[in-house]
Coordinates of C-alpha atoms in Angstrom, one line a residue:
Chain A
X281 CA 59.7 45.6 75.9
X282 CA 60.0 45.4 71.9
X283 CA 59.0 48.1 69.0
X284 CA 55.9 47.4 66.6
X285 CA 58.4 47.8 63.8
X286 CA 55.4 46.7 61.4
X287 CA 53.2 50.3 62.6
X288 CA 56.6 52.1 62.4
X289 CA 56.9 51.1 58.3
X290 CA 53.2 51.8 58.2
X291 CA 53.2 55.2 59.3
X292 CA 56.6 56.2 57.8
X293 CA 55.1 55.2 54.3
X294 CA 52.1 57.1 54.9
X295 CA 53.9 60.3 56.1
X296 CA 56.6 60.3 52.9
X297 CA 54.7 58.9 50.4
X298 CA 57.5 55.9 49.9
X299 CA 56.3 53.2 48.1
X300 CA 57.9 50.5 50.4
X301 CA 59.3 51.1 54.4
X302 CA 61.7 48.6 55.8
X303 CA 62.7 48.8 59.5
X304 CA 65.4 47.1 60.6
X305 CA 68.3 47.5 63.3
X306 CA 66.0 48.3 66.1
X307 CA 67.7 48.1 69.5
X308 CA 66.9 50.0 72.6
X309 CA 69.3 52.1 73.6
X310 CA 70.6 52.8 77.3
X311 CA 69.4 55.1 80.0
X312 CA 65.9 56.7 81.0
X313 CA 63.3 55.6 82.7
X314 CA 60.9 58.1 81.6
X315 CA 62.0 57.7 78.2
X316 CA 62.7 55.2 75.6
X317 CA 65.0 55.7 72.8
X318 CA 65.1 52.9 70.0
X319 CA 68.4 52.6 67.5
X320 CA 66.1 52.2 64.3
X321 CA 67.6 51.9 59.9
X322 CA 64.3 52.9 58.1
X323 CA 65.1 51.7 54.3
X324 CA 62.6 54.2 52.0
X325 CA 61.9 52.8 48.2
X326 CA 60.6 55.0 46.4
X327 CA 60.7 55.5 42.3
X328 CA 63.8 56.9 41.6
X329 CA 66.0 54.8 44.4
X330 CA 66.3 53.9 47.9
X331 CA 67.4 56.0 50.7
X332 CA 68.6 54.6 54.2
X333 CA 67.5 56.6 57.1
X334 CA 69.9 56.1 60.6
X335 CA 67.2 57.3 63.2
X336 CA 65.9 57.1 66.4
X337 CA 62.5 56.7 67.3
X338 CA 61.5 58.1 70.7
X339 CA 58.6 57.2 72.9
X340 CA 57.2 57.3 76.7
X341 CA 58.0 54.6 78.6
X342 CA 55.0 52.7 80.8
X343 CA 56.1 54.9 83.8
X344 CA 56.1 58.1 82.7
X345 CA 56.2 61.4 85.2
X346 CA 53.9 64.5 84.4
X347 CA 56.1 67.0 85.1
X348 CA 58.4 66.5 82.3
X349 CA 57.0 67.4 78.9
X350 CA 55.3 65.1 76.6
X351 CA 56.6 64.1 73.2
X352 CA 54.4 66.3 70.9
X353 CA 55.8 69.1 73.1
X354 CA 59.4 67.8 73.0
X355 CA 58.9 67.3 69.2
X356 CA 57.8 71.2 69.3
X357 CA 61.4 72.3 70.8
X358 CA 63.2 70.1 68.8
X359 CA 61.6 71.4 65.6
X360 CA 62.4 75.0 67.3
X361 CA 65.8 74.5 68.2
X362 CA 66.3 73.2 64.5
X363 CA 65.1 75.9 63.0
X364 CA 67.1 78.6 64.9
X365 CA 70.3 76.7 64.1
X366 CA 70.9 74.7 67.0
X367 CA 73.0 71.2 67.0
X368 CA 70.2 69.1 67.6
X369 CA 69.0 66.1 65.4
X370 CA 67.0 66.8 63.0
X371 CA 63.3 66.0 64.0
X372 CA 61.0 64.2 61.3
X373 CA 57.7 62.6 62.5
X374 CA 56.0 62.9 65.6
X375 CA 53.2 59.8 65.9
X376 CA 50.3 60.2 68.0
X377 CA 47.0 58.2 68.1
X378 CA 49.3 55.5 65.5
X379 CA 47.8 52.4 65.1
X380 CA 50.5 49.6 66.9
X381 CA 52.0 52.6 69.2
X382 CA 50.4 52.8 72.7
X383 CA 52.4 56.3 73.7
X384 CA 53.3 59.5 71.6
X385 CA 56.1 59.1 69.9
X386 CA 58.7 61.2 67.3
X387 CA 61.0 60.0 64.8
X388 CA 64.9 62.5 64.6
X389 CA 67.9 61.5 62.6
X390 CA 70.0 59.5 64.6
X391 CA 73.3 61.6 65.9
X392 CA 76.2 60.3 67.2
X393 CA 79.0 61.1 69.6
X394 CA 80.4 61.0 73.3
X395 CA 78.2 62.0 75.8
X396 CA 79.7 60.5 79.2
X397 CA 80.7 63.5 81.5
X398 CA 83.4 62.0 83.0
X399 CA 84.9 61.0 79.7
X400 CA 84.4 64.3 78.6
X401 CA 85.6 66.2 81.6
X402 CA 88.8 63.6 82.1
X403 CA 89.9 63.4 78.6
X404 CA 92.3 66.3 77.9
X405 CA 91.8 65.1 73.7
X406 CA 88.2 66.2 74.7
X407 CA 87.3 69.2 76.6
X408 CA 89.2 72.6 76.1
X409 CA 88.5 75.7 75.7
X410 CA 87.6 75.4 72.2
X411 CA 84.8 72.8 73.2
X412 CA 83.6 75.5 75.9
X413 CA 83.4 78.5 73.3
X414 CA 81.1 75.7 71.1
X415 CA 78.8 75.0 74.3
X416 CA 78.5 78.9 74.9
X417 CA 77.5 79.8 70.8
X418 CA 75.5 76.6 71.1
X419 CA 73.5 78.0 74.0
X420 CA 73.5 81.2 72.6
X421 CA 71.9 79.7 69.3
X422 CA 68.8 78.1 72.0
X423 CA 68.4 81.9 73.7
X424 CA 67.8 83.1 70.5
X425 CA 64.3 81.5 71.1
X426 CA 61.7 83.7 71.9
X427 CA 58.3 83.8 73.3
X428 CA 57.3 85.1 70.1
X429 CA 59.0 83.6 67.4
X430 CA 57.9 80.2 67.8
X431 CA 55.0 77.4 68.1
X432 CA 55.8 77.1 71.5
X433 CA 52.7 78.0 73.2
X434 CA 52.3 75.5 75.5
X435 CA 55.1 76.2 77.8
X436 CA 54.2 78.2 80.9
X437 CA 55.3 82.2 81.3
X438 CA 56.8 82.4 84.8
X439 CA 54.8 85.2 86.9
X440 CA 56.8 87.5 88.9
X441 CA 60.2 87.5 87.9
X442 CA 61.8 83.5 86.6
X443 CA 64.1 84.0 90.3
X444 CA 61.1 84.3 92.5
X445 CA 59.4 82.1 90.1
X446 CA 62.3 79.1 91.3
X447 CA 61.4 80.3 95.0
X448 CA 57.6 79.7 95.1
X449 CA 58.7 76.0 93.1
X450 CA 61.7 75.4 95.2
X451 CA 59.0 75.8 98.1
X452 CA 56.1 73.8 96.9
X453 CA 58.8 70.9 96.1
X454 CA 59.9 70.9 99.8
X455 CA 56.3 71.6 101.0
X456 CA 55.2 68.2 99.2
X457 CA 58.5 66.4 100.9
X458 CA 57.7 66.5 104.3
X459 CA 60.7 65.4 105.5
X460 CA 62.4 69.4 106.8
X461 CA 65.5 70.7 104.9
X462 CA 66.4 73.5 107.7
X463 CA 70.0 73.9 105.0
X464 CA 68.0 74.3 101.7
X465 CA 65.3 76.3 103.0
X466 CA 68.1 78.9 103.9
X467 CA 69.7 78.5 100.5
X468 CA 65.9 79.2 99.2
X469 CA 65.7 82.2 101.8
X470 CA 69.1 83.4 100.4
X471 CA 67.4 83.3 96.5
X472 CA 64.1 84.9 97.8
X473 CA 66.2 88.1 99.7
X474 CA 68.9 88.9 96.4
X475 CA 67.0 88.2 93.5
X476 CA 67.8 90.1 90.3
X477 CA 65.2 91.9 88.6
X478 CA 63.0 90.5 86.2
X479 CA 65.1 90.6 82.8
X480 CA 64.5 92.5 79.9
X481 CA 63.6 90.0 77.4
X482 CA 62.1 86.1 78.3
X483 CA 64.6 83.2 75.8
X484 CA 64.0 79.7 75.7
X485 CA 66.1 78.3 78.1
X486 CA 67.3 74.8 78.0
X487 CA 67.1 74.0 81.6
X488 CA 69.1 71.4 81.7
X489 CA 72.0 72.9 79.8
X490 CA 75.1 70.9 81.4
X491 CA 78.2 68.1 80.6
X492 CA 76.1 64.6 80.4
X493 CA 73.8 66.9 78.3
X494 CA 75.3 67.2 75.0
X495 CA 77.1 65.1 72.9
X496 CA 80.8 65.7 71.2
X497 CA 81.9 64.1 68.3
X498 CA 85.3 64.4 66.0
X499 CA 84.4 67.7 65.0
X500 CA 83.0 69.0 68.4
X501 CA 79.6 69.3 69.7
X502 CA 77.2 66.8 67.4
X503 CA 74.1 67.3 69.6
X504 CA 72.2 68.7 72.6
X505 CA 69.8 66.3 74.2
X506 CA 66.9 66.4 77.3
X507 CA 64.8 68.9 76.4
X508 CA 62.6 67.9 78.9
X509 CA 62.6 70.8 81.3
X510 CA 62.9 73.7 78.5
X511 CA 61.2 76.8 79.4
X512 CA 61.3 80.7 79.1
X513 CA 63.4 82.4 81.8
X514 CA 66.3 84.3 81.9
X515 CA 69.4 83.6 80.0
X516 CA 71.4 83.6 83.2
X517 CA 69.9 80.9 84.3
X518 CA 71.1 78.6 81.9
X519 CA 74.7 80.4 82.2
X520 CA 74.6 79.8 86.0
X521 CA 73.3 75.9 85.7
X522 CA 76.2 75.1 83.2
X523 CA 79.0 76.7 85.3
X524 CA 77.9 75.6 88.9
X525 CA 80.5 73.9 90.9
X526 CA 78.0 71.2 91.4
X527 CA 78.0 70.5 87.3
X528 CA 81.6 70.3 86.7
X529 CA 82.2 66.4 87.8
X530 CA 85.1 67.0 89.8
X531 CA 87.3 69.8 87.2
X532 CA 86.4 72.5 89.5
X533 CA 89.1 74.7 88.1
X534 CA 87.4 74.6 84.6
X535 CA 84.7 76.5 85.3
X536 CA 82.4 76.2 82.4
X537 CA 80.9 72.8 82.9
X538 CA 84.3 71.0 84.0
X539 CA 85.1 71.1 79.9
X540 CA 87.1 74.9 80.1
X541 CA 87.1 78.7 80.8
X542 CA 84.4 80.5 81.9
X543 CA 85.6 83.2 79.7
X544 CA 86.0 81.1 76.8
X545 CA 82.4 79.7 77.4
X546 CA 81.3 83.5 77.7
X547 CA 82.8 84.5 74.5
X548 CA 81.4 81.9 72.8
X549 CA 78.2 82.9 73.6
X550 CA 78.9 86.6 73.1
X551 CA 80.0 85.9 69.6
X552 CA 76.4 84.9 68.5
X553 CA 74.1 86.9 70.8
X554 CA 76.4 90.0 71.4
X555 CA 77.4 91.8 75.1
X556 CA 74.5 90.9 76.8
X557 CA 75.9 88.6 79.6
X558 CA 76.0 90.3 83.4
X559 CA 79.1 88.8 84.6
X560 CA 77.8 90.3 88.0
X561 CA 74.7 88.1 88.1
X562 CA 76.0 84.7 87.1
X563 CA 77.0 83.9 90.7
X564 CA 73.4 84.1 92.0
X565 CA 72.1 82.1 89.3
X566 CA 74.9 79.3 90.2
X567 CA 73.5 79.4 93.7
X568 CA 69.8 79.0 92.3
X569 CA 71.3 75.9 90.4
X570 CA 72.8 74.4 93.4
X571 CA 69.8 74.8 95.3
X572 CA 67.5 73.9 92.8
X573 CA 70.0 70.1 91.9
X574 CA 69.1 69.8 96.0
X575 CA 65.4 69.9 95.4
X576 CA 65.8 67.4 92.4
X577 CA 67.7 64.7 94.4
X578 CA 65.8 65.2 97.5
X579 CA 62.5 64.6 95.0
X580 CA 64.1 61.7 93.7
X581 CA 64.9 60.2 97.4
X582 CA 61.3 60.8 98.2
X583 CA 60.5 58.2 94.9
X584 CA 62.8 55.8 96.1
X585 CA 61.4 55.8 99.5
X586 CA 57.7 55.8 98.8
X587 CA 58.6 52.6 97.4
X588 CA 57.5 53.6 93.7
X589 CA 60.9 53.0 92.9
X590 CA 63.3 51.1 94.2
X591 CA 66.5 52.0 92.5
X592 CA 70.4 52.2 93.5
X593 CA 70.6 55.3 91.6
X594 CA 67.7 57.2 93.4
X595 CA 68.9 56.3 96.6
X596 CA 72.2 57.4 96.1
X597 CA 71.0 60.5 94.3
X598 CA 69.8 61.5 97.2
X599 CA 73.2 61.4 99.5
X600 CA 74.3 63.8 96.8
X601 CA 72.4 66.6 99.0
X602 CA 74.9 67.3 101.5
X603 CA 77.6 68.1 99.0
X604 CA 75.2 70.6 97.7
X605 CA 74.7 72.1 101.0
X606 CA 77.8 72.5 101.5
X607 CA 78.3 74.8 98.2
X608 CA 74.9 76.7 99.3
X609 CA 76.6 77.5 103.2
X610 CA 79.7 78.7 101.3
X611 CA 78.1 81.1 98.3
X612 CA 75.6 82.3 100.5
X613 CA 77.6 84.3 103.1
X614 CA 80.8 85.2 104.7
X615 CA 82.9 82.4 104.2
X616 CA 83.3 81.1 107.8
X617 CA 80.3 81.3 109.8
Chain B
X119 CA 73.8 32.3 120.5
X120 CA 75.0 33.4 116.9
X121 CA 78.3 32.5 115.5
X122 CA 81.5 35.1 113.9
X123 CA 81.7 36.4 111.6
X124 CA 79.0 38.8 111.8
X125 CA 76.8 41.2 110.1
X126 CA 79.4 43.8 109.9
X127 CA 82.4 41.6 109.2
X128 CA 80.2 39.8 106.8
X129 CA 79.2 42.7 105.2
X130 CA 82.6 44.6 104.8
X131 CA 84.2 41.5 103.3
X132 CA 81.3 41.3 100.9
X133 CA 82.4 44.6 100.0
X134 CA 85.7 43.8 99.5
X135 CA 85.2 41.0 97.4
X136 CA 82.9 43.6 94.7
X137 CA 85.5 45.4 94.8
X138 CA 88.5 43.4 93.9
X139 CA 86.7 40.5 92.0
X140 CA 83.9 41.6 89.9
X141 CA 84.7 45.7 89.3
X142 CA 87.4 44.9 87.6
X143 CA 85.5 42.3 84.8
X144 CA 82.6 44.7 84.5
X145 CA 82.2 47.3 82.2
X146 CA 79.8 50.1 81.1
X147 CA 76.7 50.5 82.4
X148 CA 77.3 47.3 84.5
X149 CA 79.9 48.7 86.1
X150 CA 78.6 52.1 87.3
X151 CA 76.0 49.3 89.0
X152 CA 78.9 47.7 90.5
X153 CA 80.0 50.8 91.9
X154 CA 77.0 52.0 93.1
X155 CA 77.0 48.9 95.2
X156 CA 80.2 49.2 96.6
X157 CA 79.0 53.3 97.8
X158 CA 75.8 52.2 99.3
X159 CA 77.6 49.6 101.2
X160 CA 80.1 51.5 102.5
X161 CA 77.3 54.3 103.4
X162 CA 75.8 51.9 105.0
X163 CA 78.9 50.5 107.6
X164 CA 79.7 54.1 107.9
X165 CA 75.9 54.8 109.6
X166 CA 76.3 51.7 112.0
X167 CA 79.6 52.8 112.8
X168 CA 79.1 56.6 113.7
X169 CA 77.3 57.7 116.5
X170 CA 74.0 59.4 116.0
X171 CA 75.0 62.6 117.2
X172 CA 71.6 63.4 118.1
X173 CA 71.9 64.4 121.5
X174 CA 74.0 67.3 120.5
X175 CA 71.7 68.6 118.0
X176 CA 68.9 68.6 119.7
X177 CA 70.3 70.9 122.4
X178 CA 71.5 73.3 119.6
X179 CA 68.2 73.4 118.1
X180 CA 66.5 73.7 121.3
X181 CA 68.2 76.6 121.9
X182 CA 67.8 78.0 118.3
X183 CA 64.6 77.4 117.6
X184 CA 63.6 78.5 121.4
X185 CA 61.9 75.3 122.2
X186 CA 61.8 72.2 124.7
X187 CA 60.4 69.7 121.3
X188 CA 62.6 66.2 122.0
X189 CA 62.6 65.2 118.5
X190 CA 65.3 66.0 116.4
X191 CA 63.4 66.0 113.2
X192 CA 60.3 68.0 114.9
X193 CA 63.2 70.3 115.7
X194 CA 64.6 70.8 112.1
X195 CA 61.2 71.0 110.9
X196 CA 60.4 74.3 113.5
X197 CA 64.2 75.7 112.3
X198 CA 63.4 75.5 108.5
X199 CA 60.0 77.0 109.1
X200 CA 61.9 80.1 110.8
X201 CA 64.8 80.1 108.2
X202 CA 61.8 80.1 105.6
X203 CA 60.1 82.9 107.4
X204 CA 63.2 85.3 107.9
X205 CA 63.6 85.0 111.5
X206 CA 67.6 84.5 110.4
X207 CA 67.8 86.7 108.2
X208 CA 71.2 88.3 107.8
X209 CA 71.4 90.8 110.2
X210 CA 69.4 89.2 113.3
X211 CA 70.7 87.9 116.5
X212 CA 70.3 84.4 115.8
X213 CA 72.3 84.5 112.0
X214 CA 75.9 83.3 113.1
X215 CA 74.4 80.9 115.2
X216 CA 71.8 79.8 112.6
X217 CA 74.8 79.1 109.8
X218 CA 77.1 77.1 112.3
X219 CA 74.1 74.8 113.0
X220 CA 73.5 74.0 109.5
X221 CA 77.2 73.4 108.9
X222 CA 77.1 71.5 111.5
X223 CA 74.8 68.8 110.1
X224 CA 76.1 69.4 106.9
X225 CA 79.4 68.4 108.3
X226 CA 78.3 65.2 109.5
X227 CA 75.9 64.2 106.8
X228 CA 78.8 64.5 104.5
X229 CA 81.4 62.4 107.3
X230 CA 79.0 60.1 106.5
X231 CA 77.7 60.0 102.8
X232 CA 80.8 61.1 101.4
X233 CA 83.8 61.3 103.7
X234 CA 86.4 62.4 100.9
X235 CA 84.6 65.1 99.8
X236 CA 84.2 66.4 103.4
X237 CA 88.5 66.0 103.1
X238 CA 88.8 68.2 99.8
X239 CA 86.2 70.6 101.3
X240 CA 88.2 71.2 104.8
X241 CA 91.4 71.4 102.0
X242 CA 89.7 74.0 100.0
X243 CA 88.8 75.8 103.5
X244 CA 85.1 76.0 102.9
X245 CA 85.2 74.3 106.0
X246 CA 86.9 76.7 108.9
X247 CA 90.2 74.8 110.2
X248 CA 89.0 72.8 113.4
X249 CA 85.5 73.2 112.9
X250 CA 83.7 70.1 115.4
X251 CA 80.0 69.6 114.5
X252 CA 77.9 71.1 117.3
X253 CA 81.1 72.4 119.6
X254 CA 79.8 75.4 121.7
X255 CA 82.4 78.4 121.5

């Protein structure tokens, strides 16, 4: 797979106005197979100098999913995030219908940093509570997204409250697998029987807030990344999916993503959106995570078995289920049966 | 008739030899393949080496579900509908009896997809202390 680097200098020039575009560098970077991301220099002459632009250009790959969002949208909650003061890179030009480019695409400065989750959770240099406070006023930055405040019309407004919401999906997803899951159903039961009440206020949540998400450099967090699943909700949500057990790569003691506290992760949060965690709550939402992960893998075993996809990774994806149900037996009831 | 060594013994050693020989020069994302290998392999030994366990199962979820269904995954399929439905709910007869049948499988899915977590888990007491998939009390 190569880059038409000729329609990328093309369309740069005509979007800035530069009077010459020189690609160069362009190297495709690991991981995702819904996604491509390309390393790519753009050198812009224009009348009073030259600038070098360190970017990367990101596109569809040939087999792409539906569910996910496409890039225009992605380009959308980038572009959000951004403006609300979010670590995110810096989106430029989203391409669609570009001469040379068969798939959407966007153009974002090109950040840098560690984003391996067991480096990050292993490396005492790393992680710490001072990375966890970052992650929580990070995420806190992202909730400050709301359904009004932003060109964000596209995404869908859950119905009944975002936790039954996650029930009816959690249901459909199993409905479509037709193989039975007897130990996730009752985790689903579980959600269905103790769900909180609708929140006051809808935020943009990230969705896939977690370590292997982000990435950290010298100074601390340089970027979040996989905005794919980002939707409004309620905050907890994205409070419970960055502390679940499941999300912490072994560091169970440090709570908050297997990075640090859970109270340094909370106050970090605090700091930017003021007291409006419930402590109380977060356990429930931990268990929706847990359960929802489950539907995931078992979703991505059913790829690897229709035969769309033969990959390692899928099929041992899916063996990841039973130490999921484990954690669902044990936060959903008296702890020996 | 087929010589030794065989498919197991074949297999193992294959394993062994990943594991000692070419780990150790790989790197990156050529290493996480490696070691994805070397887990699906030993998945794999693990499933030809433990019994099915079937046979208890299927009376447990005979008698759970209330049916005389011979098929094991019939029989999950007729417990999750139930579970889904509320029939085991917190509070009915059937509860207790509903959660030690689904640690129960949990138990040995995990013996078999990942038997050191099932270790740190029955360490942590998640799992009660001489808990047997399936035992009748």
């Amino acid at each position: 797979m190569s880059l038409d680097t000729d329609a990328v200098e093309t369309f740069v020039k005509q979007r800035t106005g530069a009077r010459r575009v020189a690609a160069s560098g362009a190297e495709k970077m690991s991981g995702g197979a819904i996604q491509e991301n390309w390393k790519l220099d753009l050198e812009l002459e224009r009348d009073d100098g030259t600038e070098t632009w360190e970017t990367v250009l990101r596109t569809d790959a040939p087999s792409s999913l539906s569910e996910s969002h496409g890039r225009a949208e992605e380009f959308a909650l980038f572009s959000a995030a951004h403006a609300a003061g979010v670590a995110v890179p810096k989106p430029l030009f989203l391409g669609e219908d570009v001469p040379g480019m068969p798939r959407p695409f966007f153009i974002m400065e090109r950040v840098s940093g560690e984003a391996n989750p067991r480096k990050l959770t292993r490396d005492d240099a790393l992680n710490g509570d001072g990375l966890a406070r970052q992650l929580g006023a990070e995420l806190a930055k992202i909730h400050r997204v709301t359904p009004g405040s932003a060109d964000l019309g596209f995404l869908p407004t859950p119905e009944a409250s975002p936790a039954l919401s996650r029930v009816a999906e959690f249901r459909e997803a199993l409905d479509d697998s037709a193989r039975p899951q007897p130990v996730v159903e009752w985790g689903i039961r579980w959600l269905e029987l103790n769900a909180p009440p609708a929140p006051e206020a809808l935020v943009l949540n990230h969705n896939d807030y977690r370590t292997g998400n982000y990435m950290v450099g010298e100074n601390g967090l340089t970027g979040i990344l996989d905005w794919e699943f980002a939707g409004w909700g309620d905050r907890h949500e994205d409070l419970g999916w960055f502390c679940a057990k499941c999300w912490r790569f072994g560091q169970n003691a440090r709570e908050a993503g297997g990075i640090g506290s859970r109270e340094a992760f909370y106050e970090g949060y605090e700091e930017i959106a003021g007291p409006v965690i419930d402590r109380a709550v977060v356990p429930y939402w931990e268990v929706l995570a847990t359960v929802r992960w489950a539907v995931i893998a078992i979703g991505q075993g059913d790829r690897f078995l229709s035969g769309d996809e033969r990959s390692l990774e899928l099929a041992l994806t899916r063996h990841v289920v039973p130490t999921l149900e484990i954690d669902i037996l044990d936060q959903t009831g008296e702890r020996h049966a | 008739m087929r010589d030794a060594p065989h498919a197991r013994d074949l297999i193992e050693t294959a394993r062994e030899a990943l594991k000692a020989e070419l780990l150790p020069l790989l790197s990156g994302d050529d290493k996480y393949t490696g070691a994805m290998i070397a887990n699906a392999i030993g998945i794999g030994l693990r499933e030809l080496d433990l019994s099915d366990g079937a046979e208890a199962e299927r009376r447990a979820l005979q008698g759970l579900t209330g049916s005389d269904e011979t098929d094991v995954g019939a029989l999950n399929g007729r417990l999750a509908a139930r579970i889904r439905d509320g029939a085991f709910d917190p509070g009915s007869d059937g509860h207790a009896a509903m959660r030690r049948a689904l640690l129960s499988m949990t138990v040995e899915r995990l013996a078999l997809v990942n038997p050191k977590a099932l270790e740190a888990e029955r360490d942590l007491g998640t799992i009660p202390e001489g808990f047997e998939p399936w035992r009748q009390d």
